[in-house]
Short mmCIF file of C-alpha atoms in Angstrom, two decimals:
data_model
loop_
_atom_site.label_atom_id
_atom_site.label_comp_id
_atom_site.label_asym_id
_atom_site.label_seq_id
_atom_site.Cartn_x
_atom_site.Cartn_y
_atom_site.Cartn_z
CA UNK A 182 -44.66 -13.41 -87.80
CA UNK A 183 -47.79 -14.87 -86.21
CA UNK A 184 -49.45 -12.49 -83.77
CA UNK A 185 -52.59 -12.98 -81.69
CA UNK A 186 -53.88 -10.01 -79.72
CA UNK A 187 -56.69 -10.50 -77.22
CA UNK A 188 -58.88 -7.69 -75.93
CA UNK A 189 -62.07 -7.28 -73.95
CA UNK A 190 -61.05 -8.65 -70.58
CA UNK A 191 -61.95 -6.95 -67.32
CA UNK A 192 -63.96 -7.08 -64.13
CA UNK A 193 -67.57 -8.25 -64.33
CA UNK A 194 -70.16 -9.16 -61.71
CA UNK A 195 -71.45 -12.71 -61.35
CA UNK A 196 -74.21 -13.31 -63.89
CA UNK A 197 -72.79 -10.68 -66.21
CA UNK A 198 -71.45 -10.90 -69.75
CA UNK A 199 -68.22 -10.11 -71.52
CA UNK A 200 -66.96 -10.55 -75.08
CA UNK A 201 -63.34 -11.32 -75.80
CA UNK A 202 -61.81 -10.62 -79.19
CA UNK A 203 -58.62 -11.98 -80.69
CA UNK A 204 -57.12 -10.20 -83.69
CA UNK A 205 -54.82 -12.41 -85.74
CA UNK A 206 -52.06 -11.53 -88.17
CA UNK A 207 -49.08 -13.11 -89.87
CA UNK A 208 -50.88 -16.14 -91.28
CA UNK A 209 -53.86 -16.99 -93.49
CA UNK A 210 -56.45 -16.80 -90.72
CA UNK A 211 -59.35 -18.17 -92.77
CA UNK A 212 -57.63 -21.55 -93.22
CA UNK A 213 -56.87 -22.32 -89.57
CA UNK A 214 -58.76 -23.75 -86.64
CA UNK A 215 -58.73 -21.43 -83.60
CA UNK A 216 -59.32 -21.98 -79.91
CA UNK A 217 -59.65 -20.37 -76.51
CA UNK A 218 -57.79 -21.80 -73.51
CA UNK A 219 -57.94 -20.41 -69.99
CA UNK A 220 -55.63 -20.59 -67.01
CA UNK A 221 -56.39 -20.22 -63.33
CA UNK A 222 -53.89 -20.46 -60.48
CA UNK A 223 -55.81 -23.29 -58.92
CA UNK A 224 -56.73 -25.41 -61.94
CA UNK A 225 -53.89 -24.80 -64.39
CA UNK A 226 -54.64 -24.85 -68.11
CA UNK A 227 -58.16 -25.62 -69.30
CA UNK A 228 -59.33 -25.87 -72.90
CA UNK A 229 -62.52 -23.81 -73.41
CA UNK A 230 -63.62 -23.91 -77.05
CA UNK A 231 -62.50 -24.58 -80.64
CA UNK A 232 -63.90 -23.40 -83.98
CA UNK A 233 -62.92 -24.70 -87.39
CA UNK A 234 -61.80 -22.56 -90.32
CA UNK A 235 -65.29 -22.15 -91.76
CA UNK A 236 -66.98 -21.59 -88.43
CA UNK A 237 -69.39 -24.49 -88.86
CA UNK A 238 -67.74 -26.98 -86.53
CA UNK A 239 -67.52 -25.94 -82.90
CA UNK A 240 -66.58 -27.68 -79.67
CA UNK A 241 -67.02 -26.54 -76.06
CA UNK A 242 -65.89 -27.83 -72.71
CA UNK A 243 -68.73 -28.98 -70.48
CA UNK A 244 -67.90 -26.23 -67.99
CA UNK A 245 -68.86 -23.46 -70.45
CA UNK A 246 -71.36 -25.20 -72.77
CA UNK A 247 -74.59 -23.23 -72.98
CA UNK A 248 -73.02 -20.08 -71.53
CA UNK A 249 -70.11 -19.28 -73.89
CA UNK A 250 -70.23 -18.85 -77.68
CA UNK A 251 -67.21 -18.91 -79.95
CA UNK A 252 -67.40 -17.28 -83.38
CA UNK A 253 -65.12 -15.87 -86.03
CA UNK A 254 -65.10 -13.23 -88.73
CA UNK A 255 -62.66 -14.26 -91.43
CA UNK A 256 -63.00 -10.88 -93.14
CA UNK A 257 -61.62 -9.25 -89.99
CA UNK A 258 -59.14 -12.01 -89.04
CA UNK A 259 -60.77 -12.13 -85.63
CA UNK A 260 -62.11 -14.82 -83.33
CA UNK A 261 -64.50 -14.03 -80.50
CA UNK A 262 -65.64 -15.54 -77.23
CA UNK A 263 -69.00 -14.33 -75.95
CA UNK A 264 -69.25 -15.18 -72.26
CA UNK A 265 -72.66 -15.02 -70.57
CA UNK A 266 -73.90 -15.99 -67.10
CA UNK A 267 -70.39 -15.59 -65.77
CA UNK A 268 -69.44 -17.27 -62.49
CA UNK A 269 -66.63 -16.72 -60.02
CA UNK A 270 -65.00 -19.92 -61.27
CA UNK A 271 -64.69 -18.40 -64.76
CA UNK A 272 -62.08 -16.01 -63.37
CA UNK A 273 -58.93 -16.72 -65.37
CA UNK A 274 -56.52 -15.52 -67.99
CA UNK A 275 -58.05 -16.34 -71.35
CA UNK A 276 -55.68 -17.18 -74.20
CA UNK A 277 -56.52 -17.20 -77.86
CA UNK A 278 -54.58 -19.90 -79.71
CA UNK A 279 -53.97 -20.96 -83.30
CA UNK A 280 -54.37 -24.67 -83.80
CA UNK A 281 -52.01 -27.18 -85.34
CA UNK A 282 -53.43 -30.44 -86.69
CA UNK A 283 -56.88 -29.46 -85.41
CA UNK A 284 -56.21 -29.65 -81.73
CA UNK A 285 -52.70 -28.77 -80.69
CA UNK A 286 -51.94 -25.09 -79.99
CA UNK A 287 -48.90 -23.77 -81.84
CA UNK A 288 -49.26 -20.04 -81.25
CA UNK A 289 -50.79 -18.22 -78.29
CA UNK A 290 -51.81 -14.65 -77.55
CA UNK A 291 -50.59 -12.77 -74.51
CA UNK A 292 -53.81 -13.46 -72.62
CA UNK A 293 -56.77 -11.42 -71.36
CA UNK A 294 -57.62 -11.38 -67.65
CA UNK A 295 -61.27 -11.92 -66.79
CA UNK A 296 -62.28 -11.39 -63.17
CA UNK A 297 -65.77 -12.32 -62.04
CA UNK A 298 -66.50 -10.73 -58.69
CA UNK A 299 -69.05 -8.56 -56.93
CA UNK B 269 -62.64 -37.27 -69.98
CA UNK B 270 -59.00 -38.27 -70.21
CA UNK B 271 -56.97 -37.34 -67.14
CA UNK B 272 -53.28 -36.59 -67.59
CA UNK B 273 -51.06 -37.01 -64.53
CA UNK B 274 -47.65 -35.39 -64.61
CA UNK B 275 -44.73 -36.32 -62.38
CA UNK B 276 -42.85 -35.18 -60.52
CA UNK B 277 -44.60 -31.97 -59.53
CA UNK B 278 -41.22 -30.29 -59.10
CA UNK B 279 -37.83 -31.25 -60.47
CA UNK B 280 -34.76 -29.58 -58.95
CA UNK B 281 -31.75 -29.76 -61.24
CA UNK B 282 -28.62 -27.82 -62.16
CA UNK B 283 -27.79 -26.34 -65.57
CA UNK B 284 -26.21 -28.97 -67.79
CA UNK B 285 -28.11 -31.83 -66.19
CA UNK B 286 -30.61 -34.06 -67.96
CA UNK B 287 -34.30 -33.62 -67.18
CA UNK B 288 -36.88 -36.35 -67.62
CA UNK B 289 -40.55 -35.43 -67.18
CA UNK B 290 -43.42 -37.91 -67.18
CA UNK B 291 -47.03 -37.69 -68.32
CA UNK B 292 -49.44 -40.59 -67.83
CA UNK B 293 -52.89 -40.77 -69.46
CA UNK B 294 -55.91 -42.40 -67.83
CA UNK B 295 -56.52 -44.37 -71.04
CA UNK B 296 -54.68 -44.92 -74.28
CA UNK B 297 -54.24 -41.81 -76.42
CA UNK B 298 -52.01 -43.37 -79.09
CA UNK B 299 -49.44 -40.66 -79.89
CA UNK B 300 -51.80 -37.71 -79.62
CA UNK B 301 -49.82 -35.81 -77.02
CA UNK B 302 -48.15 -32.41 -76.91
CA UNK B 303 -45.76 -30.72 -74.50
CA UNK B 304 -45.70 -27.01 -73.68
CA UNK B 305 -43.29 -24.80 -71.79
CA UNK B 306 -44.50 -21.81 -69.78
CA UNK B 307 -42.41 -19.14 -68.09
CA UNK B 308 -43.80 -16.68 -65.51
CA UNK B 309 -45.97 -13.99 -67.08
CA UNK B 310 -45.86 -15.63 -70.50
CA UNK B 311 -48.19 -17.74 -72.58
CA UNK B 312 -47.38 -21.42 -73.06
CA UNK B 313 -45.12 -22.37 -75.97
CA UNK B 314 -45.55 -25.55 -77.99
CA UNK B 315 -42.46 -27.76 -77.78
CA UNK B 316 -43.53 -31.22 -78.96
CA UNK B 317 -46.61 -32.57 -80.74
CA UNK B 318 -47.58 -36.02 -81.87
CA UNK B 319 -45.58 -37.28 -78.87
CA UNK B 320 -42.21 -36.87 -80.59
CA UNK B 321 -42.28 -34.15 -83.27
CA UNK B 322 -40.51 -30.92 -82.38
CA UNK B 323 -42.41 -27.72 -83.11
CA UNK B 324 -40.92 -25.00 -85.28
CA UNK B 325 -37.81 -23.44 -83.79
CA UNK B 326 -37.51 -25.81 -80.83
CA UNK B 327 -33.89 -26.83 -80.05
CA UNK B 328 -32.99 -30.49 -80.43
CA UNK B 329 -32.11 -30.80 -76.73
CA UNK B 330 -35.89 -31.24 -76.28
CA UNK B 331 -37.21 -34.65 -77.21
CA UNK B 332 -40.47 -36.48 -76.62
CA UNK B 333 -41.28 -40.16 -76.49
CA UNK B 334 -43.90 -42.70 -75.58
CA UNK B 335 -47.27 -43.90 -76.81
CA UNK B 336 -50.45 -45.33 -75.38
CA UNK B 337 -50.58 -44.12 -71.79
CA UNK B 338 -46.97 -43.28 -70.85
CA UNK B 339 -45.00 -40.36 -72.25
CA UNK B 340 -41.77 -38.54 -71.47
CA UNK B 341 -40.26 -35.18 -72.25
CA UNK B 342 -36.47 -35.16 -72.04
CA UNK B 343 -34.24 -32.12 -71.95
CA UNK B 344 -30.79 -33.49 -72.66
CA UNK B 345 -28.77 -30.70 -71.05
CA UNK B 346 -30.57 -27.93 -69.19
CA UNK B 347 -29.90 -24.38 -70.31
CA UNK B 348 -30.68 -21.45 -67.96
CA UNK B 349 -33.71 -20.53 -70.10
CA UNK B 350 -35.21 -24.02 -69.69
CA UNK B 351 -36.21 -23.53 -66.06
CA UNK B 352 -39.98 -23.22 -66.35
CA UNK B 353 -43.23 -25.14 -65.97
CA UNK B 354 -44.01 -27.89 -68.48
CA UNK B 355 -47.49 -29.16 -69.38
CA UNK B 356 -48.67 -32.10 -71.42
CA UNK B 357 -51.92 -32.04 -73.44
CA UNK B 358 -53.88 -34.75 -75.22
CA UNK B 359 -55.91 -34.44 -78.39
CA UNK B 360 -57.10 -38.03 -78.72
CA UNK B 361 -60.60 -37.48 -77.39
CA UNK B 362 -62.68 -34.35 -76.75
CA UNK B 363 -62.59 -32.59 -74.39
CA UNK B 364 -58.95 -31.66 -74.88
CA UNK B 365 -57.19 -31.88 -71.53
CA UNK B 366 -53.94 -30.76 -69.93
CA UNK B 367 -51.82 -32.23 -67.19
CA UNK B 368 -51.22 -30.36 -63.96
CA UNK B 369 -47.66 -29.39 -64.86
CA UNK B 370 -44.09 -30.07 -63.75
CA UNK B 371 -41.97 -27.21 -62.51
CA UNK B 372 -38.29 -27.50 -63.40
CA UNK B 373 -36.38 -25.34 -60.94
CA UNK B 374 -32.75 -24.52 -60.38
CA UNK B 375 -31.14 -26.61 -57.69
#
């Protein structure tokens, strides 16, 4: 059974940093593309970033480019999202997702809430 | 960026009825479209990808169609567990984008 477990969410002040982790199990992690998708009440679902199986091909949305960094450790079956220079508009539930055919999302974690507020 | 417009915003139907949801893309995306279902407090679940292929474990009352700019998700006969919010998503061009959602509620 595929399982994705996010951790690292919480409350952070504007301009601060946070690192999300997503521990994967139930599939051969090192052979799959992984992504982060976020959801806010006002803007619905928003794709954030995608990393390929080897970690050498990465995509970001314009809204996080230059501030967020996605990475993975295939020895630990974990994908990360380092979030710097956080803004109020980054407040959202962040989902880790396993990709199907590169850019569909066939399995999702339970989500990690990130709140950016002073 | 490709904009996906879903309609209607809310669909009020009774169990057993047929539901037809629409997703329109701002430019052609061939068949690179997926549909997701989301219930309150849960993560989205992939229903359909490639416009018409059902994901693993998805009942055959869910079907997808369309290509180019116009797509539909049809639920042939609504079950009580089908009342939820449905999103479309395109993977034709980066950035990947989602529609704003259609809520299917009990009439």
